[in-house]
PDB file of C-alpha atoms in Angstrom:
ATOM      1  CA  MET A  23     -11.652  10.528   5.045  1.00  0.00           C
ATOM      2  CA  ASN A  24     -10.891   8.513   8.594  1.00  0.00           C
ATOM      3  CA  TRP A  25     -13.019   5.751   7.264  1.00  0.00           C
ATOM      4  CA  VAL A  26      -9.805   4.668   5.359  1.00  0.00           C
ATOM      5  CA  GLY A  27      -8.031   3.774   8.617  1.00  0.00           C
ATOM      6  CA  PHE A  28     -11.119   2.090  10.105  1.00  0.00           C
ATOM      7  CA  TRP A  29     -11.069   0.026   7.167  1.00  0.00           C
ATOM      8  CA  MET A  30      -7.290  -0.961   7.409  1.00  0.00           C
ATOM      9  CA  VAL A  31      -7.673  -1.704  11.064  1.00  0.00           C
ATOM     10  CA  GLY A  32     -11.024  -3.876  10.278  1.00  0.00           C
ATOM     11  CA  VAL A  33      -8.993  -5.926   7.610  1.00  0.00           C
ATOM     12  CA  ALA A  34      -6.083  -5.972   9.644  1.00  0.00           C
ATOM     13  CA  GLY A  35      -7.735  -7.409  12.475  1.00  0.00           C
ATOM     14  CA  LEU A  36     -10.081 -10.175  10.170  1.00  0.00           C
ATOM     15  CA  HIS A  37      -6.400 -10.929   8.546  1.00  0.00           C
ATOM     16  CA  THR A  38      -4.844 -11.740  11.953  1.00  0.00           C
ATOM     17  CA  MET A  39      -8.048 -13.735  13.265  1.00  0.00           C
ATOM     18  CA  LEU A  40      -7.851 -15.919  10.282  1.00  0.00           C
ATOM     19  CA  GLY A  41      -4.258 -16.169  10.700  1.00  0.00           C
ATOM     20  CA  VAL A  42      -4.539 -17.577  14.135  1.00  0.00           C
ATOM     21  CA  TYR A  43      -7.361 -19.756  12.977  1.00  0.00           C
ATOM     22  CA  LEU A  44      -5.304 -21.382   9.805  1.00  0.00           C
ATOM     23  CA  TYR A  45      -1.907 -21.334  11.797  1.00  0.00           C
ATOM     24  CA  GLY A  46      -2.850 -21.857  15.539  1.00  0.00           C
ATOM     25  CA  GLY A  47      -1.233 -25.036  15.632  1.00  0.00           C
ATOM     26  CA  THR A  48       1.992 -23.699  14.094  1.00  0.00           C
ATOM     27  CA  LEU A  49       1.836 -20.605  16.413  1.00  0.00           C
ATOM     28  CA  ALA A  50       1.367 -22.851  19.516  1.00  0.00           C
ATOM     29  CA  GLY A  51       4.698 -24.953  18.387  1.00  0.00           C
ATOM     30  CA  TRP A  52       6.380 -21.767  18.204  1.00  0.00           C
ATOM     31  CA  LEU A  53       5.438 -20.922  21.725  1.00  0.00           C
ATOM     32  CA  GLN A  54       6.281 -24.159  22.910  1.00  0.00           C
ATOM     33  CA  GLY A  55       9.772 -24.128  21.468  1.00  0.00           C
ATOM     34  CA  GLY A  56      10.524 -20.751  23.131  1.00  0.00           C
ATOM     35  CA  LEU A  57      10.022 -18.796  19.817  1.00  0.00           C
ATOM     36  CA  PHE A  58      13.779 -18.308  19.290  1.00  0.00           C
ATOM     37  CA  ASN A  59      14.532 -19.788  15.801  1.00  0.00           C
ATOM     38  CA  THR A  60      11.576 -21.922  15.861  1.00  0.00           C
ATOM     39  CA  VAL A  61      10.410 -21.004  12.078  1.00  0.00           C
ATOM     40  CA  GLN A  62      12.336 -23.933  10.160  1.00  0.00           C
ATOM     41  CA  SER A  63       9.686 -25.193   7.591  1.00  0.00           C
ATOM     42  CA  GLU A  64       8.194 -23.358   4.629  1.00  0.00           C
ATOM     43  CA  SER A  65       4.779 -23.452   6.163  1.00  0.00           C
ATOM     44  CA  ASP A  66       6.461 -21.944   9.174  1.00  0.00           C
ATOM     45  CA  ARG A  67       7.435 -18.990   6.973  1.00  0.00           C
ATOM     46  CA  VAL A  68       4.079 -18.824   5.300  1.00  0.00           C
ATOM     47  CA  ALA A  69       2.214 -18.715   8.698  1.00  0.00           C
ATOM     48  CA  LEU A  70       4.968 -15.959  10.077  1.00  0.00           C
ATOM     49  CA  TRP A  71       4.437 -13.739   6.831  1.00  0.00           C
ATOM     50  CA  PHE A  72       0.559 -14.164   7.078  1.00  0.00           C
ATOM     51  CA  LEU A  73       0.529 -12.950  11.064  1.00  0.00           C
ATOM     52  CA  THR A  74       2.910 -10.276  10.438  1.00  0.00           C
ATOM     53  CA  GLY A  75       1.050  -8.810   7.466  1.00  0.00           C
ATOM     54  CA  GLY A  76      -1.779  -8.518   9.537  1.00  0.00           C
ATOM     55  CA  LEU A  77       0.152  -6.540  12.022  1.00  0.00           C
ATOM     56  CA  MET A  78       1.700  -4.272   9.385  1.00  0.00           C
ATOM     57  CA  MET A  79      -1.958  -3.503   8.013  1.00  0.00           C
ATOM     58  CA  PHE A  80      -3.016  -2.594  11.710  1.00  0.00           C
ATOM     59  CA  THR A  81       0.014  -0.287  11.943  1.00  0.00           C
ATOM     60  CA  ILE A  82      -0.754   1.292   8.679  1.00  0.00           C
ATOM     61  CA  GLY A  83      -4.516   1.793   9.847  1.00  0.00           C
ATOM     62  CA  LEU A  84      -3.190   3.221  13.075  1.00  0.00           C
ATOM     63  CA  CYS A  85      -1.305   5.746  11.049  1.00  0.00           C
ATOM     64  CA  LEU A  86      -4.140   6.765   8.716  1.00  0.00           C
ATOM     65  CA  LEU A  87      -6.484   7.291  11.554  1.00  0.00           C
ATOM     66  CA  ASN A  88      -4.088   9.734  13.324  1.00  0.00           C
ATOM     67  CA  MET A  89      -3.135  11.401   9.962  1.00  0.00           C
ATOM     68  CA  PRO A  90      -5.400  14.825   9.495  1.00  0.00           C
ATOM     69  CA  THR A  91      -4.973  14.585   5.711  1.00  0.00           C
ATOM     70  CA  LYS A  92      -3.661  11.457   3.761  1.00  0.00           C
ATOM     71  CA  PRO A  93      -1.108  12.097   0.859  1.00  0.00           C
ATOM     72  CA  ARG A  94      -1.961  10.623  -2.416  1.00  0.00           C
ATOM     73  CA  ALA A  95       1.348   8.800  -2.471  1.00  0.00           C
ATOM     74  CA  ILE A  96      -0.053   6.379   0.064  1.00  0.00           C
ATOM     75  CA  GLY A  97      -3.211   5.693  -2.139  1.00  0.00           C
ATOM     76  CA  PHE A  98      -0.770   4.704  -5.080  1.00  0.00           C
ATOM     77  CA  VAL A  99       1.867   2.401  -2.805  1.00  0.00           C
ATOM     78  CA  LEU A 100      -1.488   0.711  -1.589  1.00  0.00           C
ATOM     79  CA  LEU A 101      -3.022   0.508  -5.099  1.00  0.00           C
ATOM     80  CA  VAL A 102       0.459  -1.084  -6.398  1.00  0.00           C
ATOM     81  CA  ILE A 103       0.399  -3.898  -3.669  1.00  0.00           C
ATOM     82  CA  ALA A 104      -3.118  -4.385  -4.288  1.00  0.00           C
ATOM     83  CA  LEU A 105      -2.694  -4.764  -8.089  1.00  0.00           C
ATOM     84  CA  THR A 106       0.548  -6.829  -7.680  1.00  0.00           C
ATOM     85  CA  GLY A 107      -1.250  -9.189  -5.121  1.00  0.00           C
ATOM     86  CA  ILE A 108      -4.281  -9.736  -7.147  1.00  0.00           C
ATOM     87  CA  CYS A 109      -2.474 -10.317 -10.456  1.00  0.00           C
ATOM     88  CA  LEU A 110      -0.252 -12.976  -8.421  1.00  0.00           C
ATOM     89  CA  LEU A 111      -3.015 -14.404  -6.428  1.00  0.00           C
ATOM     90  CA  PRO A 112      -6.284 -13.564  -7.577  1.00  0.00           C
ATOM     91  CA  LYS A 113      -8.264 -15.484  -4.643  1.00  0.00           C
ATOM     92  CA  SER A 114      -6.887 -13.574  -2.067  1.00  0.00           C
ATOM     93  CA  GLY A 115      -7.466 -10.713   0.373  1.00  0.00           C
ATOM     94  CA  PHE A 116      -5.626  -8.319  -1.676  1.00  0.00           C
ATOM     95  CA  TRP A 117      -9.342  -7.001  -3.149  1.00  0.00           C
ATOM     96  CA  PHE A 118      -9.676  -5.488   0.199  1.00  0.00           C
ATOM     97  CA  LEU A 119      -6.823  -2.816  -0.061  1.00  0.00           C
ATOM     98  CA  LEU A 120      -8.698  -1.341  -3.434  1.00  0.00           C
ATOM     99  CA  PRO A 121     -11.141   0.702  -1.561  1.00  0.00           C
ATOM    100  CA  PRO A 122      -8.725   2.454   0.835  1.00  0.00           C
ATOM    101  CA  ALA A 123      -6.453   2.951  -1.967  1.00  0.00           C
ATOM    102  CA  ILE A 124      -9.008   4.319  -4.549  1.00  0.00           C
ATOM    103  CA  GLY A 125     -10.195   6.352  -1.773  1.00  0.00           C
ATOM    104  CA  ILE A 126      -6.915   8.034  -0.606  1.00  0.00           C
ATOM    105  CA  ILE A 127      -6.100   8.799  -4.580  1.00  0.00           C
ATOM    106  CA  LEU A 128      -9.623  10.447  -5.151  1.00  0.00           C
ATOM    107  CA  LYS A 129      -9.582  12.512  -1.845  1.00  0.00           C
ATOM    108  CA  GLY A 130      -6.028  12.780  -0.638  1.00  0.00           C
ATOM    109  CA  GLN A 131      -3.771  15.495  -0.751  1.00  0.00           C
ATOM    110  CA  SER A 132      -1.023  16.202  -3.350  1.00  0.00           C
ATOM    111  CA  ALA A 133       2.614  16.198  -2.037  1.00  0.00           C
TER     112      ALA A 133
END
């Protein structure tokens, strides 16, 4: 069942690399500006959320890797996030949350 943690870590890595590729110029501008209070525009906010989204997924993946049993509640939360994202933005990576969500729901432990 550790595949769900590895899946999340892998998706997070791809998401973060894509974010650096897409928003590298924005990120460089933040670094040149000293980081503090450098997120000013709507595109800056999008870049910030994209990059922090990858880091949050990475954190979830690490947690799942270190959990001997995965509560089904985590699977249901991931499923809600995935379905909400898919409905609001079908051409997105939210589809990648479905396999771990379903895997945890089917094989996870009841609370």
